[in-house]
Coordinates of C-alpha atoms in Angstrom, one line a residue:
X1 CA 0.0 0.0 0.0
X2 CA 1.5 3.4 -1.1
X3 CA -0.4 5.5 1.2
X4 CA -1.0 5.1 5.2
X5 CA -4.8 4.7 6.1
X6 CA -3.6 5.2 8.9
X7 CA -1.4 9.0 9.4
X8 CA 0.3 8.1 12.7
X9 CA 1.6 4.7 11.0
X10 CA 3.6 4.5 8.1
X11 CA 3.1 2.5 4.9
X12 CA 5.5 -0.1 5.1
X13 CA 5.7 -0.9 8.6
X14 CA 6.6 -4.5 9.6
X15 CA 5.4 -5.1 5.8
X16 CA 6.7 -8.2 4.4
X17 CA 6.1 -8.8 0.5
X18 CA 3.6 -11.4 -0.6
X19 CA 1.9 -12.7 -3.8
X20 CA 0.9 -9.7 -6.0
X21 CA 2.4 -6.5 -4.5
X22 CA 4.5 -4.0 -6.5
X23 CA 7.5 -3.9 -5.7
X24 CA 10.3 -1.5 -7.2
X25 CA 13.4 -2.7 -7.7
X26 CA 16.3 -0.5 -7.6
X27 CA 19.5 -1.7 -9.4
X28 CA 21.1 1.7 -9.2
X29 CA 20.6 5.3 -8.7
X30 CA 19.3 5.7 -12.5
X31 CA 17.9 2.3 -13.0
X32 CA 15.0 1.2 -11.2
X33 CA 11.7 -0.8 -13.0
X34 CA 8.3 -1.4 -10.7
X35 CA 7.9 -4.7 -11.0
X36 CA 4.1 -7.1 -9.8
X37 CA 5.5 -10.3 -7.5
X38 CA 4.0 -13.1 -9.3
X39 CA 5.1 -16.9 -7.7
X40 CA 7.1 -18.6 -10.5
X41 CA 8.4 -15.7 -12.4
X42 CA 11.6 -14.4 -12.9
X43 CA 13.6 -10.9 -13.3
X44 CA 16.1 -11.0 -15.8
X45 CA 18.9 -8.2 -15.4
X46 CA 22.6 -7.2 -16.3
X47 CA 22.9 -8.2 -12.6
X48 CA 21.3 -11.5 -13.0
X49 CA 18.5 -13.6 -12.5
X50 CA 16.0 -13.2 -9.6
X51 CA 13.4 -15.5 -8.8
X52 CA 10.0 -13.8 -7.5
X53 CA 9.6 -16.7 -5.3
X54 CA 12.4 -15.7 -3.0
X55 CA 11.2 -12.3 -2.6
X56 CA 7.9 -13.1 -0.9
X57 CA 7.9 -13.3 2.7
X58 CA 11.0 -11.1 2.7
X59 CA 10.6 -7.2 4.0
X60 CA 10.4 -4.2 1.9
X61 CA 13.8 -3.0 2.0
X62 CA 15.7 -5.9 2.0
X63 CA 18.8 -6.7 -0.7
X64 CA 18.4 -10.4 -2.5
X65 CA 21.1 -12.1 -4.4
X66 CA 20.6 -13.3 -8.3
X67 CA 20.4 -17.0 -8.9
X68 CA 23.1 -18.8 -10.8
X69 CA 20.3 -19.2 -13.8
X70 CA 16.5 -19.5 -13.8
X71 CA 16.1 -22.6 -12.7
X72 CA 18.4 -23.2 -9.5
X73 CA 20.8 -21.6 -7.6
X74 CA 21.7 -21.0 -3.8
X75 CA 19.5 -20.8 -0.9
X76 CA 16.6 -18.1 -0.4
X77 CA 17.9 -14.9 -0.6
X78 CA 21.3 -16.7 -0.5
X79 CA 24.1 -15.3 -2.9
X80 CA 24.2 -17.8 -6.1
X81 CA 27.3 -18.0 -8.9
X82 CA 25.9 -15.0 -10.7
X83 CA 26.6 -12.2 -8.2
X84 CA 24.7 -9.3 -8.7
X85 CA 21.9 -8.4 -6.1
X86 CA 19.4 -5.7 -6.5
X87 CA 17.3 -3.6 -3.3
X88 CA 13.2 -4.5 -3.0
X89 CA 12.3 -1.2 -2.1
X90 CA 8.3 -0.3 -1.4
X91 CA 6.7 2.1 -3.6
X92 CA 6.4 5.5 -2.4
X93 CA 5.0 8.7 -5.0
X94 CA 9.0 9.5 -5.2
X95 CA 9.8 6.3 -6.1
X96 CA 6.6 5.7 -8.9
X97 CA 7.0 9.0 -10.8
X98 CA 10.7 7.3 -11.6
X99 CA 9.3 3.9 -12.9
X100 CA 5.8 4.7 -14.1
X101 CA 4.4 4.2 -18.1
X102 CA 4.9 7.9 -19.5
X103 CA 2.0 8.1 -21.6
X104 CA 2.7 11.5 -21.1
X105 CA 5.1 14.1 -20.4
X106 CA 5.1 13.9 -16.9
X107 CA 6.1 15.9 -13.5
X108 CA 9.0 15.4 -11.3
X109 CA 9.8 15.6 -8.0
X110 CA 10.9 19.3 -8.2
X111 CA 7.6 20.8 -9.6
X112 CA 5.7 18.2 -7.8
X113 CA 6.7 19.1 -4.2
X114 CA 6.4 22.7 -5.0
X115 CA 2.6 22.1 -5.9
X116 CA 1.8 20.0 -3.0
X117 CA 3.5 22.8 -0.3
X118 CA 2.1 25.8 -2.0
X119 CA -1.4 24.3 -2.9
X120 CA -1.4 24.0 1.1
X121 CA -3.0 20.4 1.1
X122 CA -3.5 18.6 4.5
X123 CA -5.5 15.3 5.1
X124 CA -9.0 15.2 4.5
X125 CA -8.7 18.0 1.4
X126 CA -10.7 18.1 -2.0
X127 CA -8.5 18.6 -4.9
X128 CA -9.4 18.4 -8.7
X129 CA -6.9 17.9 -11.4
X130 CA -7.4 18.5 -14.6
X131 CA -5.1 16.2 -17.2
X132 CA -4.5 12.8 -15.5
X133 CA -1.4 12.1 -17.9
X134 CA 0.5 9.1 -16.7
X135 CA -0.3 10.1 -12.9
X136 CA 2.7 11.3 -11.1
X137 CA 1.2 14.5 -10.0
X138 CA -1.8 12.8 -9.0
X139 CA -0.4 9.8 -6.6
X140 CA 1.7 12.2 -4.7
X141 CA -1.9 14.9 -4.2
X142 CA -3.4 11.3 -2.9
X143 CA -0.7 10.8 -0.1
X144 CA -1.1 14.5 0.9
X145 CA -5.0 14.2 1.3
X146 CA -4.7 10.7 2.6
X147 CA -6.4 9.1 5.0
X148 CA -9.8 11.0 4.7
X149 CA -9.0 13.4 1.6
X150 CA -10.2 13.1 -2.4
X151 CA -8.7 13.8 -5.7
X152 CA -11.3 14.0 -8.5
X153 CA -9.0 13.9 -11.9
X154 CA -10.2 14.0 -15.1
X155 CA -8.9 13.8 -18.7
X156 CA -10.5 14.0 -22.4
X157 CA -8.5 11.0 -23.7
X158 CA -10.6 7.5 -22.5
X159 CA -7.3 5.1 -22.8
X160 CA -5.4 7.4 -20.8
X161 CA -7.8 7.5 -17.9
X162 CA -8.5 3.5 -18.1
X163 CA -4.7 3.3 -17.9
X164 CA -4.3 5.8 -15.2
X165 CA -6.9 4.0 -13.2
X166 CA -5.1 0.6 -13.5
X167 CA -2.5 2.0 -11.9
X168 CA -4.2 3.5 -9.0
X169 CA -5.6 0.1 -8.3
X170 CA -2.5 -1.3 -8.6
X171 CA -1.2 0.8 -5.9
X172 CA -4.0 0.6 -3.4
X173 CA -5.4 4.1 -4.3
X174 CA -8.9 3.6 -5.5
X175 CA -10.5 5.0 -2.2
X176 CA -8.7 8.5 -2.6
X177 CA -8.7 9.1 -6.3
X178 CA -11.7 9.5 -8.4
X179 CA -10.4 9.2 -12.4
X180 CA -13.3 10.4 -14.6
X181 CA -13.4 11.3 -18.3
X182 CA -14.1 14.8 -19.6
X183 CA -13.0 17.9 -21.4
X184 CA -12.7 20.0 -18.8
X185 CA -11.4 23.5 -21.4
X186 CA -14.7 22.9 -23.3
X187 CA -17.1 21.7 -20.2
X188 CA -16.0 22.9 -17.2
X189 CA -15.4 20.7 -14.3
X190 CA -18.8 18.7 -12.7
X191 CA -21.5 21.5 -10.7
X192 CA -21.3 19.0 -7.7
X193 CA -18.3 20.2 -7.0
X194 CA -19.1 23.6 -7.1
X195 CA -17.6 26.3 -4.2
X196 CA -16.3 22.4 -2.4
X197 CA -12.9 22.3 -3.5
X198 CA -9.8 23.3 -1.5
X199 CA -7.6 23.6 -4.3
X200 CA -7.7 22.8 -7.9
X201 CA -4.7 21.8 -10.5
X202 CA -4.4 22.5 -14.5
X203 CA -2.3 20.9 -16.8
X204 CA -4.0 22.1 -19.8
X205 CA -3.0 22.7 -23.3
X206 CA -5.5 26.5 -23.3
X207 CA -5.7 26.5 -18.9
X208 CA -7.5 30.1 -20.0
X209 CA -10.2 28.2 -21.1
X210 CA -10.7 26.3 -17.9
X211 CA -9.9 29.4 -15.2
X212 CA -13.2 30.5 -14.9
X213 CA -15.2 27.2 -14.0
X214 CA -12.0 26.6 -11.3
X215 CA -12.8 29.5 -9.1
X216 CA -16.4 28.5 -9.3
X217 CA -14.8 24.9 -7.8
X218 CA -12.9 26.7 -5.0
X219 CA -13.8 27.6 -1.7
X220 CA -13.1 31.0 -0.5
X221 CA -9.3 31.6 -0.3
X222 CA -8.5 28.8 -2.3
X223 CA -5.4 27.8 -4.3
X224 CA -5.3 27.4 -8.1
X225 CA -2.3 26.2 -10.2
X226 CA -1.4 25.8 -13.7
X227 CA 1.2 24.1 -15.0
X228 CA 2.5 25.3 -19.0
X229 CA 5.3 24.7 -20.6
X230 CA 5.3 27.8 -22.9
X231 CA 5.5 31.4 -21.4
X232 CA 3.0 32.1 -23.9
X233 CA 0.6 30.0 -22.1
X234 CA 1.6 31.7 -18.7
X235 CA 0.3 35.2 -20.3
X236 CA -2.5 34.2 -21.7
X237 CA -3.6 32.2 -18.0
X238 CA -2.5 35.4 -15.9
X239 CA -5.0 37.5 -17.6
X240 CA -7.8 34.9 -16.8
X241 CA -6.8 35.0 -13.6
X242 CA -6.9 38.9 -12.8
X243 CA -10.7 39.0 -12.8
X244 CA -11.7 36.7 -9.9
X245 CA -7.8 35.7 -8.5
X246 CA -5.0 37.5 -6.3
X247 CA -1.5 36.2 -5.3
X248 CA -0.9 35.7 -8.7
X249 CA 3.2 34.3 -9.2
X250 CA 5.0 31.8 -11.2
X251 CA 7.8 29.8 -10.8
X252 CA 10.3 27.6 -12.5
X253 CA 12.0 24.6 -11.2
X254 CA 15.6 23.9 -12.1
X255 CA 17.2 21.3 -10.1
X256 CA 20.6 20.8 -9.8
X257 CA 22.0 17.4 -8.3
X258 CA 25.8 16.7 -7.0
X259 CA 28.0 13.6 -6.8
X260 CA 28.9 13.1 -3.8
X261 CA 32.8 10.7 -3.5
X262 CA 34.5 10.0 -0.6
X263 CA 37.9 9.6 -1.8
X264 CA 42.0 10.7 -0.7
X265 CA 44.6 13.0 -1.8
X266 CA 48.1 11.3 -1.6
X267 CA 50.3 13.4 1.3
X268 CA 47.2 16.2 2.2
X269 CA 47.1 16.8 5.3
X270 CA 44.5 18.9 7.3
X271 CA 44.3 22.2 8.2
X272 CA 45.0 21.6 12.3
X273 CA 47.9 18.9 11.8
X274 CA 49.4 21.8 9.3
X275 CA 49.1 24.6 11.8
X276 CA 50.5 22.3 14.1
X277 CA 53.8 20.8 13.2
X278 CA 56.6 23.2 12.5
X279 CA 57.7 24.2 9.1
X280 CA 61.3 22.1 9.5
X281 CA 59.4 19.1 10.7
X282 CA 57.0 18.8 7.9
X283 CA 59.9 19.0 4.9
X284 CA 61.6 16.5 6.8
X285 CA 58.3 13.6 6.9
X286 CA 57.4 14.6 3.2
X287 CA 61.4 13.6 2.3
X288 CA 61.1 10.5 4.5
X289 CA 57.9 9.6 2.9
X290 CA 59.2 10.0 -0.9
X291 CA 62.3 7.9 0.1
X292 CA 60.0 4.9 1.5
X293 CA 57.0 5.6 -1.2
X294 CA 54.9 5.4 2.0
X295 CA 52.6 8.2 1.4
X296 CA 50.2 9.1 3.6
X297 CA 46.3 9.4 2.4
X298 CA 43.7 11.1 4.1
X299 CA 40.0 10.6 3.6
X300 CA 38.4 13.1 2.0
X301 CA 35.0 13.7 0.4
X302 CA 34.9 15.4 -3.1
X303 CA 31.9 17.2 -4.5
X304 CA 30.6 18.2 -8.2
X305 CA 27.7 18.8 -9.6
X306 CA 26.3 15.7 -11.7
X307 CA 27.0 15.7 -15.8
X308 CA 23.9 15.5 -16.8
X309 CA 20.6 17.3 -15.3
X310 CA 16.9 18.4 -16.1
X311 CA 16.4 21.6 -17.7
X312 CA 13.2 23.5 -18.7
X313 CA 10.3 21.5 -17.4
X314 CA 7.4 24.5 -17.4
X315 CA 6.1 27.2 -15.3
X316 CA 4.0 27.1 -12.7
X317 CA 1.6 29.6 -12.0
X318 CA -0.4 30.1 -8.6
X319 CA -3.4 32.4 -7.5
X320 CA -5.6 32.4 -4.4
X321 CA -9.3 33.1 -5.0
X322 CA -10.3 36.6 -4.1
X323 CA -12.5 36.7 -1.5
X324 CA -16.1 37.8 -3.5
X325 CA -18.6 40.9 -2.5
X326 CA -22.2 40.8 -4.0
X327 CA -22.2 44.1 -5.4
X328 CA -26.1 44.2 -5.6
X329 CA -26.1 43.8 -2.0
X330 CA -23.9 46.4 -1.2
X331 CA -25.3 48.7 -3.3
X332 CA -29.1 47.8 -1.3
X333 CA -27.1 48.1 1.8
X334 CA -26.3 51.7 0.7
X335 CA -29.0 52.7 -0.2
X336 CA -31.2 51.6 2.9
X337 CA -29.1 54.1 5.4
X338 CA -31.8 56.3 6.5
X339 CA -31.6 60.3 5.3
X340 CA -30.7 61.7 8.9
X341 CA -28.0 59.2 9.7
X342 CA -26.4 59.9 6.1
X343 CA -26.8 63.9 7.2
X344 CA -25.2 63.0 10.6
X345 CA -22.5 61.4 8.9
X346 CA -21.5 64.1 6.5
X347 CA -21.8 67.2 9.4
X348 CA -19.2 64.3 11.5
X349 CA -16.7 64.0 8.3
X350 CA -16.6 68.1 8.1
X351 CA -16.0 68.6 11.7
X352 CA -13.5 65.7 11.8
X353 CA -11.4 67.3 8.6
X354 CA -11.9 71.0 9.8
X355 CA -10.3 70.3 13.3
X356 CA -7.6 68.1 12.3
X357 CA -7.0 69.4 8.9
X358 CA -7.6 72.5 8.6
X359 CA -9.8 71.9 5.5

């Protein structure tokens, strides 16, 4: 199960895999695949082969051993000939928007927890999303509304949300997210909804289009976002957003990652055992040292930022709901002061501005 029922507890306590879970299983850093336990079948990798039958019973977490070949090999879990072991990690929303089916372009961590913080989700919220994609957005809005909470997503294209709620079920999220079908630029999203929602999402082609029926969604002081890829879009969704929105700013991601290596530098030494050995001292050890080749090495860890990274991924673009005055109100309001109040106020405002400011 992905997401707690329970919020004091979490997901994959004292959880041990059995028939039919998903598991993902993490070779390295940049190569992990999600992967359904099914007894009798077998991973095949550049690390090995790992029979599914040895992972159930076995916690979440845990590091198996390949198999010398499909069909035998060392004990449960044991090391075989082959080698190679891989980690069976639970899945988490980090860990799905890494292996997940893009059917589309999707959102990454970066832009994701940006949404989740400043869309100011806590359980037991009602968000919509409009443009289900592959889902990576929408499992990580689940966990943040979980246990009690609802995310209503929709998207025009039928395969997309049939394959979107495959995977829900898949990970346990059926009671949480609602996946329904419908053009939400052209229709709006559903009346029943209406003035219910806490905060509302857009990943539309035209999110212009769709502005309008979102405030009508939101409660009072809700959050809106929009996600585009083009600054265009951003432009043309800003001026939607000015009649009924406030708080209107966008952002852009960029994240940068570092390697991290914990490595030596032959004769370093550190800044302390420098300061603290005289000048005569130290010529003679680095002498003695080059005559014996026994060179000292000091740990050290070495930083740089990683070769390759992310760039552009798309803008997003928040607004909070302006809190609404019903103008016909106010105007009946007005007009219903009685005529000798309205004289009493007037002879008050002369007074106040001939005393104070000389007027």
């Amino acid at each position: 199960m992905m997401v707690p029922l329970d919020p004091s507890s979490k997901p994959t306590s004292q959880r041990r895999i059995a028939e039919g879970d998903t598991v993902v299983v993490y070779e390295r850093h940049d190569a992990m695949r999600a992967v359904a336990v099914r007894p009798g079948a077998v991973l095949q990798n550049r690390f090995g082969v790992f029979r599914h039958d040895d992972w159930i019973g076995r916690p979440f977490g845990c590091k198996v051993h390949s198999a010398a070949s499909a069909g035998g090999g060392g004990a449960r879990g044991g090391k075989g000939k082959g080698g190679g072991f891989v980690h069976l990690l639970a899945p988490t929303p980090e860990l799905w928007t890494l292996v997940l089916s893009h059917r589309t372009q999707i959102l990454y961590l970066a832009d994701i927890s940006l949404v989740v913080s400043y869309l100011e989700l806590v359980p037991g919220c009602l968000v919509l999303e409009s443009g289900t994609g592959s889902g990576s957005l929408t499992t990580s809005l689940a966990r943040a509304v979980a246990p009690h909470g609802r995310v209503c997503t929709f998207d025009f294209h039928d395969q997309r949300a049939a394959s979107a709620r495959e995977d829900f079920e898949r990970n346990d999220l059926t009671s949480i997210i609602t996946v329904a079908v419908r053009d939400i630029q052209g229709q709006g999203f559903p009346e029943e909804h209406t003035g219910a929602a806490d905060a509302v999402f857009l990943d539309l082609p035209q999110p212009w289009l769709a502005i309008p029926s979102a405030g009508t969604m939101l409660k009072q002081d809700g959050v809106l976002c929009s996600f585009s890829p083009c600054i265009e879009q951003v432009q043309r969704a800003c001026e939607a957003m000015r009649s009924c929105f406030t708080d209107i700013r966008t952002f852009e991601i960029l994240l940068r990652t570092y390697e991290v290596r914990e490595g030596g530098l032959k004769g370093a030494t550190t800044n302390e055992e420098s300061n603290a050995v005289p000048l005569a001292q130290k010529k003679r050890k680095l002498l003695a040292a080059a005559e014996t080749l026994d060179v000292k090495q000091n740990s050290s860890v070495m930083v740089r930022p990683c070769s390759t990274a992310r760039g552009h991924t798309g803008y997003l673009t928040f607004a909070r709901l302006r809190k609404l005055v019903d103008s016909h109100l106010h105007n009946r309001r007005k007009l219903s002061v009685q005529p000798h109040v309205q004289e009493y106020l007037r002879k008050y405002w002369e007074e106040y501005l001939r005393r104070y400011w000389e007027v």
